[in-house]
Coordinates of C-alpha atoms and ligand atoms in Angstrom, one line a residue:
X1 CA 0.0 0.0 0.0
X2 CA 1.4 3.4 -0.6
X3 CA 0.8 5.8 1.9
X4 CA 0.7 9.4 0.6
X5 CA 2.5 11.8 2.8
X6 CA 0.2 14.5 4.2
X7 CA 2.5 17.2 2.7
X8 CA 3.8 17.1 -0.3
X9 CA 5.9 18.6 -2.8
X10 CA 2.9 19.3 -5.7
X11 CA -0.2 20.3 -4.3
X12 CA -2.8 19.8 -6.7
X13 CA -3.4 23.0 -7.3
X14 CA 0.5 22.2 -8.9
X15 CA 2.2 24.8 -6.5
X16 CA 4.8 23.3 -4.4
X17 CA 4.6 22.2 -1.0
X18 CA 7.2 21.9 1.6
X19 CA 10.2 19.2 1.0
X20 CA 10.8 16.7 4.0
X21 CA 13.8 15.4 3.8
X22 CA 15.1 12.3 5.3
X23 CA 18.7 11.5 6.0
X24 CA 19.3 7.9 7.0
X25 CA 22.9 7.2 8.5
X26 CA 22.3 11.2 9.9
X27 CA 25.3 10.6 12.3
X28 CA 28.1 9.4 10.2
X29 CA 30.6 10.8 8.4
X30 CA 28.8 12.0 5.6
X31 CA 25.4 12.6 7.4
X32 CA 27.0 15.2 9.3
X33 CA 28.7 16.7 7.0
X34 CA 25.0 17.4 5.3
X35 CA 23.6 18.3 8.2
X36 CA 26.4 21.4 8.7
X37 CA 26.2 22.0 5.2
X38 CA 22.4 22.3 5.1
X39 CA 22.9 24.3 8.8
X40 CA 25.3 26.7 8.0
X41 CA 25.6 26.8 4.1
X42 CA 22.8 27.0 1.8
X43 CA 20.5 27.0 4.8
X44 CA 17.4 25.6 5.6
X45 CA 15.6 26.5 2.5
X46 CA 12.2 27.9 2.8
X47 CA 9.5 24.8 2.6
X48 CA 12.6 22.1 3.3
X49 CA 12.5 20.3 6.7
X50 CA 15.7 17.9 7.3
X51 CA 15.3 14.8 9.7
X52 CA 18.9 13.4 10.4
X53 CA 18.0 9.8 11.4
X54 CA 20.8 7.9 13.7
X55 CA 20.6 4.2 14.5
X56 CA 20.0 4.5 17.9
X57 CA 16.6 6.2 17.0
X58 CA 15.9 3.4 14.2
X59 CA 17.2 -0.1 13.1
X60 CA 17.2 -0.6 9.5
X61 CA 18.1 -4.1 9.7
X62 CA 14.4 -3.9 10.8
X63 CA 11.3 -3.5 8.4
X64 CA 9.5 -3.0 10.8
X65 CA 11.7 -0.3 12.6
X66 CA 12.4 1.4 9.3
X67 CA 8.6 1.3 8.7
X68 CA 8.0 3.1 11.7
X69 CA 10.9 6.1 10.9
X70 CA 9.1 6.5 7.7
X71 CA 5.7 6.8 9.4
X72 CA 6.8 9.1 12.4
X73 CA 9.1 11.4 9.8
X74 CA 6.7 11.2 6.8
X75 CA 9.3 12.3 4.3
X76 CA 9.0 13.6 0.8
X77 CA 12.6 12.7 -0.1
X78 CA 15.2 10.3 1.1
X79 CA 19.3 10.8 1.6
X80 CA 19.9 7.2 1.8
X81 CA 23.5 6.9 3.4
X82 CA 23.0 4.3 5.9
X83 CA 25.3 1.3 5.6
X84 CA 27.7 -1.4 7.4
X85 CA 30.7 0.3 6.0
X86 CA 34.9 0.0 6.8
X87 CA 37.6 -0.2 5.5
X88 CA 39.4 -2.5 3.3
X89 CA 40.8 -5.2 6.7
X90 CA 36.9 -5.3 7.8
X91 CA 35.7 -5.9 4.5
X92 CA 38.0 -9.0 4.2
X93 CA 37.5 -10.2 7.3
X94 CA 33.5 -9.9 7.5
X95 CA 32.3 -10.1 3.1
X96 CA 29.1 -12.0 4.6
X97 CA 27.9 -9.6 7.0
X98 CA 28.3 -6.7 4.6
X99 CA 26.3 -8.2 1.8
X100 CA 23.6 -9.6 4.2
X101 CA 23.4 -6.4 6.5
X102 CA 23.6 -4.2 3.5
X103 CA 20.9 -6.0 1.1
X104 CA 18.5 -5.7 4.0
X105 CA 19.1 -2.0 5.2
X106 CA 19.0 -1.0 1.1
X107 CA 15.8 -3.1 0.6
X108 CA 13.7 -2.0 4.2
X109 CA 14.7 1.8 3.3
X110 CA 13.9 1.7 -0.4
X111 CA 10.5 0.1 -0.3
X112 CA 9.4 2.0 3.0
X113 CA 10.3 4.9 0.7
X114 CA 8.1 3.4 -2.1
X115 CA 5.2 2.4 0.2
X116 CA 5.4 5.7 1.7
X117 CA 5.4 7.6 -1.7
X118 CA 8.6 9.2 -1.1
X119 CA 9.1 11.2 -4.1
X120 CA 13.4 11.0 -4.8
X121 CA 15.8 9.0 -3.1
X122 CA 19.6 9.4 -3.4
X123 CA 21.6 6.3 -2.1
X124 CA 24.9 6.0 -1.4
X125 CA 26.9 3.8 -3.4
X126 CA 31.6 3.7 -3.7
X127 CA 34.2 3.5 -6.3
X128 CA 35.0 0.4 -4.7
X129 CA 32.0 -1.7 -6.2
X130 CA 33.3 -1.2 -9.8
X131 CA 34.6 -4.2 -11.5
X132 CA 38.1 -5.4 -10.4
X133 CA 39.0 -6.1 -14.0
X134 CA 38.4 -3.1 -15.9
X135 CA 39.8 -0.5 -18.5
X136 CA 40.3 3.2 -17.0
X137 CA 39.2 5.5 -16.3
X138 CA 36.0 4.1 -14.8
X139 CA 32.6 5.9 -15.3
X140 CA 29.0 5.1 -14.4
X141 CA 28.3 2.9 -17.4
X142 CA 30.9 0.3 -16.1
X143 CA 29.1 -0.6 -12.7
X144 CA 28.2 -4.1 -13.6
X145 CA 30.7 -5.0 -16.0
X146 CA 32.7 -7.7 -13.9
X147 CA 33.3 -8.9 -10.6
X148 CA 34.5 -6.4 -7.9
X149 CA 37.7 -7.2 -6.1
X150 CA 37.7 -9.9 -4.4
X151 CA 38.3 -7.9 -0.6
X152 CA 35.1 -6.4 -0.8
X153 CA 32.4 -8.8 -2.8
X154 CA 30.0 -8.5 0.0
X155 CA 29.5 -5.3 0.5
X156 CA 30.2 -4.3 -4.0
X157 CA 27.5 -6.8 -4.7
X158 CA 25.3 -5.5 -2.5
X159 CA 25.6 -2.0 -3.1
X160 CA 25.4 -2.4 -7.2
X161 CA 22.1 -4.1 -6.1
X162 CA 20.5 -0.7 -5.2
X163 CA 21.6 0.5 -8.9
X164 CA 19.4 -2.6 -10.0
X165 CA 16.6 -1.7 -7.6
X166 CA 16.7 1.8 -8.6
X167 CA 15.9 0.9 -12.0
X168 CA 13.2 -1.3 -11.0
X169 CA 11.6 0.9 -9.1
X170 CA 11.6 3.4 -12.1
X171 CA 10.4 1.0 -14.3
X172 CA 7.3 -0.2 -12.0
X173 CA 6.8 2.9 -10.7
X174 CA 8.1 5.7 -12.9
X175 CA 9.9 6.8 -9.1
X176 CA 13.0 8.8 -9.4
X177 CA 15.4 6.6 -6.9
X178 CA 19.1 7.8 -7.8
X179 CA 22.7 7.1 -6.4
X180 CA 25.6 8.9 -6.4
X181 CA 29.0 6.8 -6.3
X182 CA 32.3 8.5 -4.0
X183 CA 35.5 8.1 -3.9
X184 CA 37.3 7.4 -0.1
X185 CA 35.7 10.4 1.8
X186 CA 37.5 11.7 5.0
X187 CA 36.6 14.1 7.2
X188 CA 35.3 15.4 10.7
X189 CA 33.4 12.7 12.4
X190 CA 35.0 9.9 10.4
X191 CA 35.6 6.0 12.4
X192 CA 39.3 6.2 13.4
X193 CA 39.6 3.2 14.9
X194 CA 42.4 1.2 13.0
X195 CA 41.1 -2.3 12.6
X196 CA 37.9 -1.4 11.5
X197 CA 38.2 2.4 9.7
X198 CA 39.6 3.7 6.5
X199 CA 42.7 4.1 5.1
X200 CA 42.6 8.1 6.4
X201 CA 41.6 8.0 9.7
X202 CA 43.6 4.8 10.3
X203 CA 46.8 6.6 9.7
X204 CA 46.0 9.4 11.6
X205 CA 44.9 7.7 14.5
X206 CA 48.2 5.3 13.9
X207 CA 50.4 8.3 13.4
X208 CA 49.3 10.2 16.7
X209 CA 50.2 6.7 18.7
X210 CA 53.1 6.1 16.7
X211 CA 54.5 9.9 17.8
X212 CA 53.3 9.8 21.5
X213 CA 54.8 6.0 22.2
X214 CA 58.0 7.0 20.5
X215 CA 57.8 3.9 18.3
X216 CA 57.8 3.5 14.7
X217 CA 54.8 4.0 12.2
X218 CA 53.1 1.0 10.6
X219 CA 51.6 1.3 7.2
X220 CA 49.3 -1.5 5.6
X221 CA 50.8 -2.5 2.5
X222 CA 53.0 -1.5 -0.3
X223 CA 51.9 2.3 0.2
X224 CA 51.6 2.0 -4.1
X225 CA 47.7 1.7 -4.1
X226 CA 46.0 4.9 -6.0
X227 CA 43.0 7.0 -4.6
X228 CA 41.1 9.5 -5.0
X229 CA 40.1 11.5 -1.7
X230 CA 37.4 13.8 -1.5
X231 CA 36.2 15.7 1.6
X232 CA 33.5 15.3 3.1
X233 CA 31.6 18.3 3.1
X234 CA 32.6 19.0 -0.6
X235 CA 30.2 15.8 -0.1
X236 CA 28.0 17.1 1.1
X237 CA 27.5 20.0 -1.2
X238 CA 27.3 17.6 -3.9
X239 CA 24.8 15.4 -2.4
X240 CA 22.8 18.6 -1.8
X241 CA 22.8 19.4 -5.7
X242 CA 21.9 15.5 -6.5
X243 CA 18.7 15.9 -4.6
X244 CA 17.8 19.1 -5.9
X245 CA 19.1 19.6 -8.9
X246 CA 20.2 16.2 -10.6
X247 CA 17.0 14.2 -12.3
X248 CA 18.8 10.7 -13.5
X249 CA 18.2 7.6 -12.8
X250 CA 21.1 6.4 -13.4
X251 CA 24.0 6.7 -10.6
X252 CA 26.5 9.8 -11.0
X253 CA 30.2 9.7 -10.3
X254 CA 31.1 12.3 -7.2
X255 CA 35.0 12.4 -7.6
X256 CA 37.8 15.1 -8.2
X257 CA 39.3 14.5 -11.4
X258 CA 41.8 11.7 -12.3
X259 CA 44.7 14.0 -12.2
X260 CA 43.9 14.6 -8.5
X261 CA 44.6 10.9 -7.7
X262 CA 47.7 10.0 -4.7
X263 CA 49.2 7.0 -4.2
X264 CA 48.5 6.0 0.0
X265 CA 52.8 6.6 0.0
X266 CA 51.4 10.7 -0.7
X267 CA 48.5 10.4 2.2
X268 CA 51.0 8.7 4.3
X269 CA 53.9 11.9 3.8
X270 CA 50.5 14.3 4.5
X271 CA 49.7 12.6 7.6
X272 CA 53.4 12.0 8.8
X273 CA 53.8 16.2 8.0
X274 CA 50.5 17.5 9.3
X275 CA 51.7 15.7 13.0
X276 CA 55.3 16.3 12.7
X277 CA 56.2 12.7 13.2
X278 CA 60.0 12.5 12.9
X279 CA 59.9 8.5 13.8
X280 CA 60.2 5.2 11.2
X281 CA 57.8 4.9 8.5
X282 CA 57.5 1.1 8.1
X283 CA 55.5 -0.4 5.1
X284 CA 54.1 -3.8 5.8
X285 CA 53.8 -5.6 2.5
X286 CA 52.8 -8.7 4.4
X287 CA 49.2 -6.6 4.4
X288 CA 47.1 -6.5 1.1
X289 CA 47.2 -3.5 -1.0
X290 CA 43.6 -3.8 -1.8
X291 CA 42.4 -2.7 -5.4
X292 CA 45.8 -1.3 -6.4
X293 CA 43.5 1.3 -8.3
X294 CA 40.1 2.4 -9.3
X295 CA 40.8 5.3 -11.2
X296 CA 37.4 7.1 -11.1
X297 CA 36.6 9.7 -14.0
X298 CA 34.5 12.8 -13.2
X299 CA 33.6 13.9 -16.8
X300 CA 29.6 13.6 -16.1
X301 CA 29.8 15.6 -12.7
X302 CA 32.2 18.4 -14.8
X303 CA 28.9 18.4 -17.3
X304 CA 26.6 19.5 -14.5
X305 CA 28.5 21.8 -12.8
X306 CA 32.2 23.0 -14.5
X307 CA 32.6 25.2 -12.1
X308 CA 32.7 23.3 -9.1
X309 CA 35.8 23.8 -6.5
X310 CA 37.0 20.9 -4.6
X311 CA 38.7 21.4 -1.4
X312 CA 42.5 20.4 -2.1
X313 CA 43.5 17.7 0.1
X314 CA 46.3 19.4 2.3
X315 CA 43.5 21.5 3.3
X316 CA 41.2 18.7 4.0
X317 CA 43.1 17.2 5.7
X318 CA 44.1 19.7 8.0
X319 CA 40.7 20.8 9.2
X320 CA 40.8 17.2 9.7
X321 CA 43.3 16.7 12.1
X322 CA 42.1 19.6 14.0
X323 CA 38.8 18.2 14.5
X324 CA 39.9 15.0 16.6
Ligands
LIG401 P1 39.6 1.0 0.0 O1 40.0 2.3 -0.6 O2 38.2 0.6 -0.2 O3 40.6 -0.1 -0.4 O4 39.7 1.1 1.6 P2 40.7 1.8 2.7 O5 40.3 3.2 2.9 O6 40.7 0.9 3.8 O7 42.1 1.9 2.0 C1 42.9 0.8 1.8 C2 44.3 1.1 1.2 O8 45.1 1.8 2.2 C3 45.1 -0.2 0.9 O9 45.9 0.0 -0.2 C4 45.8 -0.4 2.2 O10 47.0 -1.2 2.0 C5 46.2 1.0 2.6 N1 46.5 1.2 4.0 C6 47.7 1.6 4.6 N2 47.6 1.7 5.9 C7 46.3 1.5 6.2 C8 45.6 1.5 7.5 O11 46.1 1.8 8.5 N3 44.2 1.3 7.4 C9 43.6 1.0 6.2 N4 42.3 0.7 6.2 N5 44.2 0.9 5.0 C10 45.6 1.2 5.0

């Protein structure tokens, strides 16, 4: 059953009615960089309400749960960022749990959406899903060309599947259910803990230990694997033009250009510099380099908007460092 929200965007008298928006995953990285974009940015717009949802107010493992948020919150649109996410040693250790918890979150928020007659949901997908195998650079045609690397299956597979739902849903239901695809975001509020986090905050967290112990600094891997970083609030800006702006179905690439790629050796010499650490840099080649690249190419974004400024990553990664 679809459940019309008591406001909506078209009245039908066709002038437009206030936009409720929904942000699940509200208090992670990128949910809070939204929610100080929308706060002290482009502001609350007139006639746009913003729910950030966290998941101690809702379990999206639970259809139920997620049924509830929906009916409680009554959104018009959806930020869909929720997700079991880490970084590339979680992924390998746990590809199970990150396809199962993933392909239920993406399924309970989607059709709550539908049921619920959510009018645009943008979901969350990575760079890291694309096909291990590949030519470069890699654009949004290529999603489900091959298998992903093999570190991350679980959690690739299930996020392509929200590409295939989003489809389906547009098919069925003429809805316009999008994604945008990142590269490796950093920023304020990110998961430093080492085991679990991304390659960023990992090596910050490790750097600050490695400098206050005295001992030496332990990179994972060759330090030769490419990325592409971009900042979380640029992010955030981004996502903010998707839901407003950007009326495809089909997933859109969110990345700074190719020529703004660093090997992890470069994010390694940023971190080491920001802190000051004058100890042993130690590259552990025993640990997997992951995808050595993924090379992601922002042509389509550069169609939309030319003009747009990335933040550079020095500067990043400074108002990083200050933030923990
Ligand atoms: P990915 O970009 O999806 O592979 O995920 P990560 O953000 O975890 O980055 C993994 C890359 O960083 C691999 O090439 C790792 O070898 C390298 N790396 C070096 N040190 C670390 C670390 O402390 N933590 C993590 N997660 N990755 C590290």
């Amino acid at each position: 059953m679809i459940i019309r929200p008591s406001l909506s965007v078209f009245q039908m008298d066709g002038s437009v009615g206030p936009m409720r928006v929904l942000v699940t995953g509200g208090s992670g990285l990128v949910g809070r960089a939204i929610e100080r974009v929308v706060k002290t940015e482009s502001g609350e717009r007139e006639g746009e309400e913003w729910v950030f949802l966290s998941s101690k107010e809702a379990n999206l493992l639970s259809a139920e749960e997620t049924r509830a948020a929906f009916e409680k919150h009554r959104p018009t649109h959806v930020i869909h960022l929720a997700a079991m996410v880490g970084g590339l040693f979680r992924n390998m250790r746990q590809n199970l749990d990150f396809w199962r918890n993933n392909v239920h979150i993406n399924d309970n928020v989607l059709q709550a959406a539908h049921e619920f007659g959510v009018v645009k949901v943008v979901s969350c997908l990575s760079t890291c899903i694309f096909p291990d195998k590949t030519t470069y650079p890699i654009d949004e045609t290529m999603i489900h060309n091959g298998p992903p690397h093999e570190s991350n299956f679980g959690y690739a597979y299930a996020k392509r599947m929200i590409d295939v739902q989003n489809r389906a849903y547009f098919q069925q239901y003429g809805v316009q259910y999008t994604a945008v695809i990142p590269t490796n975001v950093f920023g304020p509020h990110d998961n430093f803990n080492i085991e679990d986090g991304h390659v960023l905050p990992g090596l910050i967290h490790k750097t600050y230990l490695a400098k206050k112990e005295g001992k030496p600094l332990h990179v994972w891997g060759s330090g030769r694997a490419l990325r592409q970083f971009i900042y979380s609030l640029d992010l955030a800006r981004l996502f903010l033009w998707v839901l407003r702006e950007y009326d495809e179905v089909e997933p859109i690439i969110l990345s700074v250009g190719e020529e703004d790629e660093l090997t992890v050796k470069d994010a390694v010499d940023a971190v080491v510099e920001g802190f000051g650490f004058k100890g042993e840099v130690i590259y552990d080649t025993s640990k997997s380099d992951g995808q050595i690249k993924k090379t992601a190419n922002n042509a389509k974004l550069r169609k939309y908007l030319p003009d747009f400024k990335f933040t550079p990553f020095k500067q990043g990664d400074q108002h990083k460092r200050c933030s923990i």
